[in-house]
Amino acid sequence: MAARYLCTHDYTILARNYRTPFGEVDLIAQKDGVLVYVEVKYRSSNDYGDPLEAVDRRKQRQICKVANYHYAGYAAGQEMDCRFDVIGIYGDGSIRHIPNAFYFQR
């Protein structure tokens, strides 16, 4: 559902469920020459909070490690911008996309 949403907004999906020794990221996409690392969270209800709140500092650091690993192999020898987005999918089927949801952390 999130990948389909991104495709309808002119993103190219490069990888799904990309796994590394440091963890995984749900989607890696590209748009306008920018690599976009996307974490997707689903909640059938808000009983346990908004899905977007589930991407805490620890998860952000882990996604940054995964992105660093991917970027080193994918963009070797070239300069590419990258960013970190979060997509929340709600029980009613609605989607909320937050571009630049957080910044690279070491």
PDB file of C-alpha atoms in Angstrom:
ATOM      1  CA  MET A   1       0.000   0.000   0.000  1.00  0.00           C
ATOM      2  CA  ALA A   2       2.822   2.446   0.890  1.00  0.00           C
ATOM      3  CA  ALA A   3       4.843   1.489  -2.197  1.00  0.00           C
ATOM      4  CA  ARG A   4       1.783   1.988  -4.390  1.00  0.00           C
ATOM      5  CA  TYR A   5       1.200   5.381  -2.774  1.00  0.00           C
ATOM      6  CA  LEU A   6       4.789   6.446  -3.479  1.00  0.00           C
ATOM      7  CA  CYS A   7       4.610   5.239  -7.091  1.00  0.00           C
ATOM      8  CA  THR A   8       1.499   7.342  -7.682  1.00  0.00           C
ATOM      9  CA  HIS A   9       3.537  10.316  -6.446  1.00  0.00           C
ATOM     10  CA  ASP A  10       6.369   9.735  -8.965  1.00  0.00           C
ATOM     11  CA  TYR A  11       8.761   7.778  -6.747  1.00  0.00           C
ATOM     12  CA  THR A  12      10.672   4.794  -8.086  1.00  0.00           C
ATOM     13  CA  ILE A  13      10.853   1.887  -5.642  1.00  0.00           C
ATOM     14  CA  LEU A  14      14.409   0.515  -5.467  1.00  0.00           C
ATOM     15  CA  ALA A  15      13.985  -2.021  -2.655  1.00  0.00           C
ATOM     16  CA  ARG A  16      11.416  -3.417  -0.247  1.00  0.00           C
ATOM     17  CA  ASN A  17      12.271  -4.785   3.196  1.00  0.00           C
ATOM     18  CA  TYR A  18      15.972  -4.069   2.659  1.00  0.00           C
ATOM     19  CA  ARG A  19      17.947  -6.036   5.258  1.00  0.00           C
ATOM     20  CA  THR A  20      21.508  -5.468   6.479  1.00  0.00           C
ATOM     21  CA  PRO A  21      23.554  -6.626   9.472  1.00  0.00           C
ATOM     22  CA  PHE A  22      22.306  -3.433  11.186  1.00  0.00           C
ATOM     23  CA  GLY A  23      18.588  -4.010  10.643  1.00  0.00           C
ATOM     24  CA  GLU A  24      16.095  -3.273   7.893  1.00  0.00           C
ATOM     25  CA  VAL A  25      14.180  -0.458   6.297  1.00  0.00           C
ATOM     26  CA  ASP A  26      10.762  -0.976   4.737  1.00  0.00           C
ATOM     27  CA  LEU A  27      11.272   0.862   1.447  1.00  0.00           C
ATOM     28  CA  ILE A  28      14.079   2.516  -0.454  1.00  0.00           C
ATOM     29  CA  ALA A  29      12.853   4.823  -3.169  1.00  0.00           C
ATOM     30  CA  GLN A  30      14.194   7.517  -5.438  1.00  0.00           C
ATOM     31  CA  LYS A  31      12.622  10.744  -6.633  1.00  0.00           C
ATOM     32  CA  ASP A  32      14.267  13.620  -8.458  1.00  0.00           C
ATOM     33  CA  GLY A  33      17.730  12.169  -7.838  1.00  0.00           C
ATOM     34  CA  VAL A  34      17.208  11.857  -4.071  1.00  0.00           C
ATOM     35  CA  LEU A  35      17.444   8.512  -2.263  1.00  0.00           C
ATOM     36  CA  VAL A  36      14.541   8.162   0.147  1.00  0.00           C
ATOM     37  CA  TYR A  37      14.611   5.680   3.032  1.00  0.00           C
ATOM     38  CA  VAL A  38      11.051   5.046   4.166  1.00  0.00           C
ATOM     39  CA  GLU A  39       9.784   3.489   7.376  1.00  0.00           C
ATOM     40  CA  VAL A  40       6.149   2.374   7.202  1.00  0.00           C
ATOM     41  CA  LYS A  41       3.965   1.922  10.274  1.00  0.00           C
ATOM     42  CA  TYR A  42       0.418   0.554  10.371  1.00  0.00           C
ATOM     43  CA  ARG A  43      -2.168   0.794  13.120  1.00  0.00           C
ATOM     44  CA  SER A  44      -5.684  -0.592  12.859  1.00  0.00           C
ATOM     45  CA  SER A  45      -6.679   1.873  15.592  1.00  0.00           C
ATOM     46  CA  ASN A  46      -5.075   4.594  17.678  1.00  0.00           C
ATOM     47  CA  ASP A  47      -5.402   2.517  20.871  1.00  0.00           C
ATOM     48  CA  TYR A  48      -1.611   2.178  20.979  1.00  0.00           C
ATOM     49  CA  GLY A  49      -0.859   5.628  19.589  1.00  0.00           C
ATOM     50  CA  ASP A  50      -0.454   7.114  16.170  1.00  0.00           C
ATOM     51  CA  PRO A  51       1.632   4.954  13.822  1.00  0.00           C
ATOM     52  CA  LEU A  52       3.950   7.882  13.155  1.00  0.00           C
ATOM     53  CA  GLU A  53       4.891   7.991  16.847  1.00  0.00           C
ATOM     54  CA  ALA A  54       6.320   4.466  16.619  1.00  0.00           C
ATOM     55  CA  VAL A  55       9.482   5.696  14.884  1.00  0.00           C
ATOM     56  CA  ASP A  56      11.387   6.697  18.003  1.00  0.00           C
ATOM     57  CA  ARG A  57      15.047   7.808  18.343  1.00  0.00           C
ATOM     58  CA  ARG A  58      16.312   4.234  18.601  1.00  0.00           C
ATOM     59  CA  LYS A  59      14.495   3.246  15.406  1.00  0.00           C
ATOM     60  CA  GLN A  60      15.738   6.391  13.666  1.00  0.00           C
ATOM     61  CA  ARG A  61      19.377   5.550  14.547  1.00  0.00           C
ATOM     62  CA  GLN A  62      18.893   2.008  13.269  1.00  0.00           C
ATOM     63  CA  ILE A  63      17.415   3.259   9.968  1.00  0.00           C
ATOM     64  CA  CYS A  64      20.362   5.648   9.613  1.00  0.00           C
ATOM     65  CA  LYS A  65      22.810   2.731   9.993  1.00  0.00           C
ATOM     66  CA  VAL A  66      20.918   0.770   7.342  1.00  0.00           C
ATOM     67  CA  ALA A  67      20.908   3.809   5.043  1.00  0.00           C
ATOM     68  CA  ASN A  68      24.639   4.358   5.530  1.00  0.00           C
ATOM     69  CA  TYR A  69      25.288   0.709   4.616  1.00  0.00           C
ATOM     70  CA  HIS A  70      23.054   0.901   1.533  1.00  0.00           C
ATOM     71  CA  TYR A  71      24.377   4.297   0.406  1.00  0.00           C
ATOM     72  CA  ALA A  72      28.006   3.108   0.557  1.00  0.00           C
ATOM     73  CA  GLY A  73      27.259   0.414  -2.009  1.00  0.00           C
ATOM     74  CA  TYR A  74      24.597   2.110  -4.098  1.00  0.00           C
ATOM     75  CA  ALA A  75      26.025   5.586  -4.505  1.00  0.00           C
ATOM     76  CA  ALA A  76      29.722   4.685  -4.405  1.00  0.00           C
ATOM     77  CA  GLY A  77      31.753   7.385  -6.095  1.00  0.00           C
ATOM     78  CA  GLN A  78      28.857   9.770  -6.591  1.00  0.00           C
ATOM     79  CA  GLU A  79      27.206  12.421  -4.501  1.00  0.00           C
ATOM     80  CA  MET A  80      23.520  11.792  -3.896  1.00  0.00           C
ATOM     81  CA  ASP A  81      21.203  13.493  -1.479  1.00  0.00           C
ATOM     82  CA  CYS A  82      19.160  11.272   0.774  1.00  0.00           C
ATOM     83  CA  ARG A  83      16.362  11.764   3.235  1.00  0.00           C
ATOM     84  CA  PHE A  84      14.280   9.820   5.716  1.00  0.00           C
ATOM     85  CA  ASP A  85      10.502   9.652   5.390  1.00  0.00           C
ATOM     86  CA  VAL A  86       7.844   8.002   7.526  1.00  0.00           C
ATOM     87  CA  ILE A  87       4.510   6.759   6.233  1.00  0.00           C
ATOM     88  CA  GLY A  88       1.637   6.015   8.590  1.00  0.00           C
ATOM     89  CA  ILE A  89      -1.171   3.773   7.396  1.00  0.00           C
ATOM     90  CA  TYR A  90      -4.399   3.896   9.374  1.00  0.00           C
ATOM     91  CA  GLY A  91      -7.154   1.345   9.868  1.00  0.00           C
ATOM     92  CA  ASP A  92      -9.519   3.322   7.657  1.00  0.00           C
ATOM     93  CA  GLY A  93      -7.049   3.062   4.749  1.00  0.00           C
ATOM     94  CA  SER A  94      -5.812   6.628   4.958  1.00  0.00           C
ATOM     95  CA  ILE A  95      -2.122   7.361   4.536  1.00  0.00           C
ATOM     96  CA  ARG A  96      -0.020  10.124   6.032  1.00  0.00           C
ATOM     97  CA  HIS A  97       3.404  10.722   4.471  1.00  0.00           C
ATOM     98  CA  ILE A  98       6.004  12.783   6.339  1.00  0.00           C
ATOM     99  CA  PRO A  99       8.954  13.686   4.066  1.00  0.00           C
ATOM    100  CA  ASN A 100      12.166  14.546   5.944  1.00  0.00           C
ATOM    101  CA  ALA A 101      10.669  13.087   9.115  1.00  0.00           C
ATOM    102  CA  PHE A 102      14.099  13.008  10.763  1.00  0.00           C
ATOM    103  CA  TYR A 103      17.737  13.699   9.959  1.00  0.00           C
ATOM    104  CA  PHE A 104      20.794  11.484   9.760  1.00  0.00           C
ATOM    105  CA  GLN A 105      22.125  10.431  13.151  1.00  0.00           C
ATOM    106  CA  ARG A 106      25.402   8.715  13.902  1.00  0.00           C
TER     107      ARG A 106
END
